[in-house]
PDB file of C-alpha atoms in Angstrom:
ATOM      1  CA  MET V   1      -0.025   0.010  -0.025  1.00 52.00           C
ATOM      2  CA  ALA V   2       1.426   3.315  -1.045  1.00 57.00           C
ATOM      3  CA  ASP V   3       1.814   6.000   1.611  1.00 56.00           C
ATOM      4  CA  PRO V   4      -0.998   8.564   1.628  1.00 54.00           C
ATOM      5  CA  LEU V   5       0.277  12.223   1.284  1.00 75.00           C
ATOM      6  CA  ASN V   6      -2.858  14.026   1.859  1.00 83.00           C
ATOM      7  CA  VAL V   7      -5.957  13.576   3.693  1.00 83.00           C
ATOM      8  CA  ALA V   8      -8.117  12.589   0.752  1.00 86.00           C
ATOM      9  CA  SER V   9      -5.811   9.678  -0.088  1.00 87.00           C
ATOM     10  CA  CYS V  10      -5.526   8.904   3.364  1.00 88.00           C
ATOM     11  CA  LEU V  11      -9.389   8.538   3.855  1.00 88.00           C
ATOM     12  CA  ARG V  12      -9.509   6.535   0.589  1.00 89.00           C
ATOM     13  CA  ALA V  13      -6.959   4.020   1.779  1.00 89.00           C
ATOM     14  CA  MET V  14      -8.908   3.900   5.197  1.00 90.00           C
ATOM     15  CA  ARG V  15     -12.239   3.072   3.378  1.00 91.00           C
ATOM     16  CA  ARG V  16     -10.520   0.442   1.305  1.00 91.00           C
ATOM     17  CA  ALA V  17      -9.030  -1.165   4.268  1.00 91.00           C
ATOM     18  CA  GLY V  18     -12.611  -1.168   6.095  1.00 89.00           C
ATOM     19  CA  ALA V  19     -14.285  -2.618   3.029  1.00 91.00           C
ATOM     20  CA  ALA V  20     -11.671  -5.455   2.839  1.00 90.00           C
ATOM     21  CA  GLY V  21     -12.490  -6.303   6.450  1.00 88.00           C
ATOM     22  CA  GLU V  22      -8.840  -7.304   7.280  1.00 87.00           C
ATOM     23  CA  PRO V  23      -6.582  -6.033  10.098  1.00 90.00           C
ATOM     24  CA  VAL V  24      -4.520  -2.985   9.390  1.00 91.00           C
ATOM     25  CA  PRO V  25      -0.907  -2.927  10.741  1.00 92.00           C
ATOM     26  CA  ALA V  26      -0.492  -0.463  13.724  1.00 92.00           C
ATOM     27  CA  ASP V  27       2.091   1.501  11.735  1.00 92.00           C
ATOM     28  CA  MET V  28      -0.208   2.208   8.826  1.00 90.00           C
ATOM     29  CA  ALA V  29      -2.919   3.334  11.302  1.00 91.00           C
ATOM     30  CA  ALA V  30      -0.352   5.515  12.931  1.00 91.00           C
ATOM     31  CA  MET V  31       0.706   7.132   9.895  1.00 89.00           C
ATOM     32  CA  TRP V  32      -3.038   7.781   8.786  1.00 88.00           C
ATOM     33  CA  ALA V  33      -3.496   9.530  12.128  1.00 87.00           C
ATOM     34  CA  LYS V  34      -0.368  11.531  11.751  1.00 86.00           C
ATOM     35  CA  VAL V  35      -1.225  12.608   7.958  1.00 85.00           C
ATOM     36  CA  CYS V  36      -4.816  13.573   9.276  1.00 81.00           C
ATOM     37  CA  ILE V  37      -3.673  15.621  12.304  1.00 76.00           C
ATOM     38  CA  GLU V  38      -0.768  17.418  10.348  1.00 78.00           C
ATOM     39  CA  GLU V  39      -2.741  18.099   7.368  1.00 76.00           C
ATOM     40  CA  LEU V  40      -6.133  19.197   8.930  1.00 71.00           C
ATOM     41  CA  TYR V  41      -4.671  20.946  11.962  1.00 63.00           C
ATOM     42  CA  GLY V  42      -1.072  21.688  11.346  1.00 65.00           C
ATOM     43  CA  MET V  43       1.569  21.821  13.690  1.00 60.00           C
ATOM     44  CA  GLN V  44       0.515  25.162  15.511  1.00 64.00           C
ATOM     45  CA  LYS V  45       2.896  26.486  18.356  1.00 70.00           C
ATOM     46  CA  PRO V  46       1.110  28.560  20.943  1.00 74.00           C
ATOM     47  CA  VAL V  47       2.065  32.325  21.021  1.00 78.00           C
ATOM     48  CA  ARG V  48       1.820  32.301  24.704  1.00 84.00           C
ATOM     49  CA  TYR V  49       0.686  30.243  27.585  1.00 88.00           C
ATOM     50  CA  GLU V  50      -1.602  31.751  30.577  1.00 92.00           C
ATOM     51  CA  CYS V  51      -2.452  30.173  33.883  1.00 94.00           C
ATOM     52  CA  ARG V  52      -4.511  30.863  36.872  1.00 94.00           C
ATOM     53  CA  ARG V  53      -5.345  29.033  40.138  1.00 94.00           C
ATOM     54  CA  ARG V  54      -7.795  26.053  39.608  1.00 93.00           C
ATOM     55  CA  GLY V  55     -11.308  27.316  40.464  1.00 91.00           C
ATOM     56  CA  SER V  56     -10.613  30.680  40.906  1.00 91.00           C
ATOM     57  CA  ASN V  57     -11.883  33.658  38.764  1.00 90.00           C
ATOM     58  CA  ASP V  58      -8.712  35.840  38.979  1.00 90.00           C
ATOM     59  CA  PRO V  59      -7.514  37.126  35.772  1.00 91.00           C
ATOM     60  CA  TRP V  60      -5.153  35.065  33.662  1.00 91.00           C
ATOM     61  CA  GLU V  61      -1.375  35.724  33.952  1.00 92.00           C
ATOM     62  CA  GLU V  62       1.499  34.734  31.840  1.00 91.00           C
ATOM     63  CA  ALA V  63       2.635  31.337  32.783  1.00 92.00           C
ATOM     64  CA  GLU V  64       6.138  30.367  33.598  1.00 90.00           C
ATOM     65  CA  PRO V  65       7.805  27.267  31.860  1.00 89.00           C
ATOM     66  CA  GLY V  66       7.400  25.278  35.259  1.00 90.00           C
ATOM     67  CA  ASP V  67       3.693  26.308  35.280  1.00 92.00           C
ATOM     68  CA  VAL V  68       3.258  24.714  31.977  1.00 90.00           C
ATOM     69  CA  THR V  69       5.217  21.584  32.665  1.00 90.00           C
ATOM     70  CA  HIS V  70       3.637  20.785  36.102  1.00 92.00           C
ATOM     71  CA  PRO V  71       0.180  22.540  36.124  1.00 93.00           C
ATOM     72  CA  ARG V  72      -1.248  19.713  38.556  1.00 93.00           C
ATOM     73  CA  ARG V  73       1.368  19.894  41.111  1.00 94.00           C
ATOM     74  CA  ARG V  74       1.020  23.654  41.379  1.00 94.00           C
ATOM     75  CA  ASN V  75      -2.793  23.514  41.219  1.00 95.00           C
ATOM     76  CA  LEU V  76      -3.092  25.628  38.015  1.00 95.00           C
ATOM     77  CA  VAL V  77      -5.262  25.788  34.960  1.00 94.00           C
ATOM     78  CA  ILE V  78      -3.221  26.510  31.721  1.00 92.00           C
ATOM     79  CA  ARG V  79      -4.580  27.838  28.448  1.00 89.00           C
ATOM     80  CA  ALA V  80      -2.661  28.200  25.157  1.00 83.00           C
ATOM     81  CA  LEU V  81      -3.185  31.165  22.994  1.00 81.00           C
ATOM     82  CA  TYR V  82      -2.531  30.894  19.397  1.00 69.00           C
ATOM     83  CA  LEU V  83      -2.071  33.666  16.788  1.00 65.00           C
ATOM     84  CA  HIS V  84      -4.820  33.544  14.072  1.00 55.00           C
ATOM     85  CA  PRO V  85      -4.690  35.601  10.977  1.00 50.00           C
ATOM     86  CA  PRO V  86      -7.114  38.642  11.301  1.00 49.00           C
ATOM     87  CA  VAL V  87     -10.599  38.288   9.600  1.00 50.00           C
ATOM     88  CA  GLY V  88     -11.091  40.458   6.677  1.00 58.00           C
ATOM     89  CA  LYS V  89     -13.398  43.306   7.220  1.00 69.00           C
ATOM     90  CA  GLN V  90     -16.151  43.739   4.866  1.00 79.00           C
ATOM     91  CA  GLN V  91     -16.887  47.134   3.806  1.00 82.00           C
ATOM     92  CA  HIS V  92     -20.515  48.590   3.577  1.00 82.00           C
ATOM     93  CA  ARG V  93     -22.078  48.818   0.195  1.00 84.00           C
ATOM     94  CA  TRP V  94     -24.442  51.884  -0.049  1.00 83.00           C
ATOM     95  CA  PRO V  95     -27.067  52.417  -2.570  1.00 84.00           C
ATOM     96  CA  PRO V  96     -26.032  54.876  -5.566  1.00 81.00           C
ATOM     97  CA  GLY V  97     -26.962  58.518  -4.665  1.00 75.00           C
ATOM     98  CA  SER V  98     -27.541  58.005  -0.917  1.00 71.00           C
ATOM     99  CA  ASN V  99     -26.267  61.365   0.872  1.00 70.00           C
ATOM    100  CA  GLY V 100     -25.948  59.900   4.332  1.00 66.00           C
ATOM    101  CA  ASP V 101     -29.465  58.644   4.534  1.00 73.00           C
ATOM    102  CA  GLY V 102     -29.332  55.258   2.821  1.00 80.00           C
ATOM    103  CA  ARG V 103     -29.212  51.696   4.229  1.00 85.00           C
ATOM    104  CA  CYS V 104     -26.327  49.156   3.631  1.00 85.00           C
ATOM    105  CA  LEU V 105     -27.322  46.698   0.785  1.00 84.00           C
ATOM    106  CA  ASP V 106     -26.015  43.773   2.966  1.00 83.00           C
ATOM    107  CA  CYS V 107     -26.602  44.505   6.638  1.00 83.00           C
ATOM    108  CA  ASP V 108     -29.459  47.072   6.290  1.00 81.00           C
ATOM    109  CA  GLU V 109     -27.873  49.488   8.816  1.00 81.00           C
ATOM    110  CA  THR V 110     -28.554  53.183   8.380  1.00 80.00           C
ATOM    111  CA  GLU V 111     -25.511  54.944   6.916  1.00 79.00           C
ATOM    112  CA  TRP V 112     -25.266  57.686   9.836  1.00 73.00           C
ATOM    113  CA  LEU V 113     -25.537  54.999  12.502  1.00 73.00           C
ATOM    114  CA  ALA V 114     -23.366  52.086  10.768  1.00 74.00           C
ATOM    115  CA  GLY V 115     -20.042  51.009  12.351  1.00 73.00           C
ATOM    116  CA  PRO V 116     -16.722  50.409  10.599  1.00 74.00           C
ATOM    117  CA  GLU V 117     -17.498  47.044   9.267  1.00 77.00           C
ATOM    118  CA  CYS V 118     -20.528  45.410   7.612  1.00 81.00           C
ATOM    119  CA  ARG V 119     -21.807  42.394   9.414  1.00 78.00           C
ATOM    120  CA  PRO V 120     -24.681  40.841   7.152  1.00 79.00           C
ATOM    121  CA  HIS V 121     -27.507  39.106   9.058  1.00 75.00           C
ATOM    122  CA  ALA V 122     -27.803  35.218   8.512  1.00 75.00           C
ATOM    123  CA  PRO V 123     -30.561  34.473   6.015  1.00 73.00           C
ATOM    124  CA  LEU V 124     -33.736  33.433   7.695  1.00 73.00           C
ATOM    125  CA  ARG V 125     -34.604  29.823   7.324  1.00 71.00           C
ATOM    126  CA  ASP V 126     -38.207  28.788   6.407  1.00 65.00           C
ATOM    127  CA  HIS V 127     -38.769  26.096   9.184  1.00 67.00           C
ATOM    128  CA  ARG V 128     -41.813  24.726   7.098  1.00 61.00           C
ATOM    129  CA  SER V 129     -39.359  23.374   4.463  1.00 63.00           C
ATOM    130  CA  ALA V 130     -37.780  21.021   7.233  1.00 66.00           C
ATOM    131  CA  MET V 131     -40.987  19.628   8.121  1.00 63.00           C
ATOM    132  CA  PRO V 132     -41.639  16.124   6.561  1.00 76.00           C
ATOM    133  CA  PHE V 133     -44.656  16.052   4.096  1.00 77.00           C
ATOM    134  CA  ARG V 134     -46.585  13.136   2.536  1.00 82.00           C
ATOM    135  CA  ILE V 135     -48.757  13.739  -0.495  1.00 84.00           C
ATOM    136  CA  THR V 136     -51.362  11.320   1.056  1.00 86.00           C
ATOM    137  CA  TRP V 137     -52.036  13.882   3.739  1.00 88.00           C
ATOM    138  CA  LEU V 138     -54.025  15.819   0.889  1.00 90.00           C
ATOM    139  CA  ILE V 139     -56.629  12.778   0.519  1.00 92.00           C
ATOM    140  CA  GLU V 140     -58.695  13.707   3.685  1.00 93.00           C
ATOM    141  CA  PRO V 141     -59.059  17.537   2.793  1.00 92.00           C
ATOM    142  CA  LEU V 142     -60.053  16.398  -0.710  1.00 93.00           C
ATOM    143  CA  GLU V 143     -62.723  13.939   0.428  1.00 94.00           C
ATOM    144  CA  LYS V 144     -64.142  16.638   2.627  1.00 94.00           C
ATOM    145  CA  LEU V 145     -64.315  18.980  -0.374  1.00 92.00           C
ATOM    146  CA  LEU V 146     -66.096  16.170  -2.083  1.00 91.00           C
ATOM    147  CA  TYR V 147     -68.627  15.828   0.574  1.00 92.00           C
ATOM    148  CA  LEU V 148     -69.175  19.498   0.650  1.00 92.00           C
ATOM    149  CA  THR V 149     -70.041  19.533  -3.191  1.00 90.00           C
ATOM    150  CA  LYS V 150     -73.529  18.632  -2.345  1.00 90.00           C
ATOM    151  CA  TYR V 151     -74.185  22.196  -1.339  1.00 91.00           C
ATOM    152  CA  LEU V 152     -73.338  23.661  -4.705  1.00 91.00           C
ATOM    153  CA  ASN V 153     -75.431  24.122  -7.900  1.00 93.00           C
ATOM    154  CA  PRO V 154     -75.540  21.189 -10.174  1.00 93.00           C
ATOM    155  CA  PHE V 155     -72.998  22.388 -12.638  1.00 94.00           C
ATOM    156  CA  ASP V 156     -70.466  23.439 -10.011  1.00 93.00           C
ATOM    157  CA  ARG V 157     -71.126  20.074  -8.227  1.00 93.00           C
ATOM    158  CA  ALA V 158     -70.324  18.104 -11.221  1.00 94.00           C
ATOM    159  CA  LYS V 159     -67.130  19.970 -11.942  1.00 94.00           C
ATOM    160  CA  TRP V 160     -65.788  19.917  -8.360  1.00 93.00           C
ATOM    161  CA  ARG V 161     -66.553  16.219  -7.998  1.00 94.00           C
ATOM    162  CA  LYS V 162     -64.822  15.334 -11.120  1.00 94.00           C
ATOM    163  CA  GLU V 163     -61.636  17.503 -10.083  1.00 94.00           C
ATOM    164  CA  THR V 164     -61.376  15.990  -6.508  1.00 94.00           C
ATOM    165  CA  THR V 165     -61.949  12.426  -7.440  1.00 94.00           C
ATOM    166  CA  TYR V 166     -59.409  12.702 -10.268  1.00 95.00           C
ATOM    167  CA  LEU V 167     -56.942  14.307  -7.687  1.00 93.00           C
ATOM    168  CA  ILE V 168     -57.699  11.669  -5.249  1.00 93.00           C
ATOM    169  CA  ASP V 169     -57.270   8.827  -7.723  1.00 94.00           C
ATOM    170  CA  ARG V 170     -54.038  10.326  -8.888  1.00 93.00           C
ATOM    171  CA  ILE V 171     -52.536  10.699  -5.388  1.00 91.00           C
ATOM    172  CA  ARG V 172     -53.377   6.882  -4.546  1.00 91.00           C
ATOM    173  CA  ASP V 173     -51.924   5.813  -7.878  1.00 90.00           C
ATOM    174  CA  HIS V 174     -48.785   7.772  -7.093  1.00 86.00           C
ATOM    175  CA  GLU V 175     -48.570   6.414  -3.548  1.00 83.00           C
ATOM    176  CA  LYS V 176     -49.012   2.797  -4.757  1.00 83.00           C
ATOM    177  CA  GLY V 177     -46.347   3.408  -7.363  1.00 78.00           C
ATOM    178  CA  SER V 178     -43.792   4.918  -4.802  1.00 71.00           C
ATOM    179  CA  GLN V 179     -44.334   1.857  -2.397  1.00 66.00           C
ATOM    180  CA  PRO V 180     -41.263  -0.600  -2.443  1.00 57.00           C
TER     181      PRO V 180
END
């Protein structure tokens, strides 16, 4: 088996080994883990370590090397701080011709009240789309409509009875056809 050089080839080799159902040598599993950790997370070194007494709410102080190597012995909580690249700031987009009284096209903030960077709102999600729906749920209201056609004049009654019976039959045929 060739050595995987990236996460995709590593995962591909893992899937093949799992599908084969044979045991995998420990050095191969260790190599997969090393590749995944290094490629996904990288070898980050903390910029600074901070510590404080376990269970206290005192402010964090810069940790000494001995604090980092023996935190339990000294009853300390240690945290590592990493340097991350700054997030790029998004500029506001004002409508053309607004003289200080327009609203941003992305975040809808007024121009005279807006901060230095634009923070667009997350789009609202229509929760009805996440709900399950079965077409057979329409049969009951259609049958009720079929029953209520007796209160209509003869021409409308014939039209609506024909429409509803057609729809009910089509839904039932569809349900029969989609059954495994």
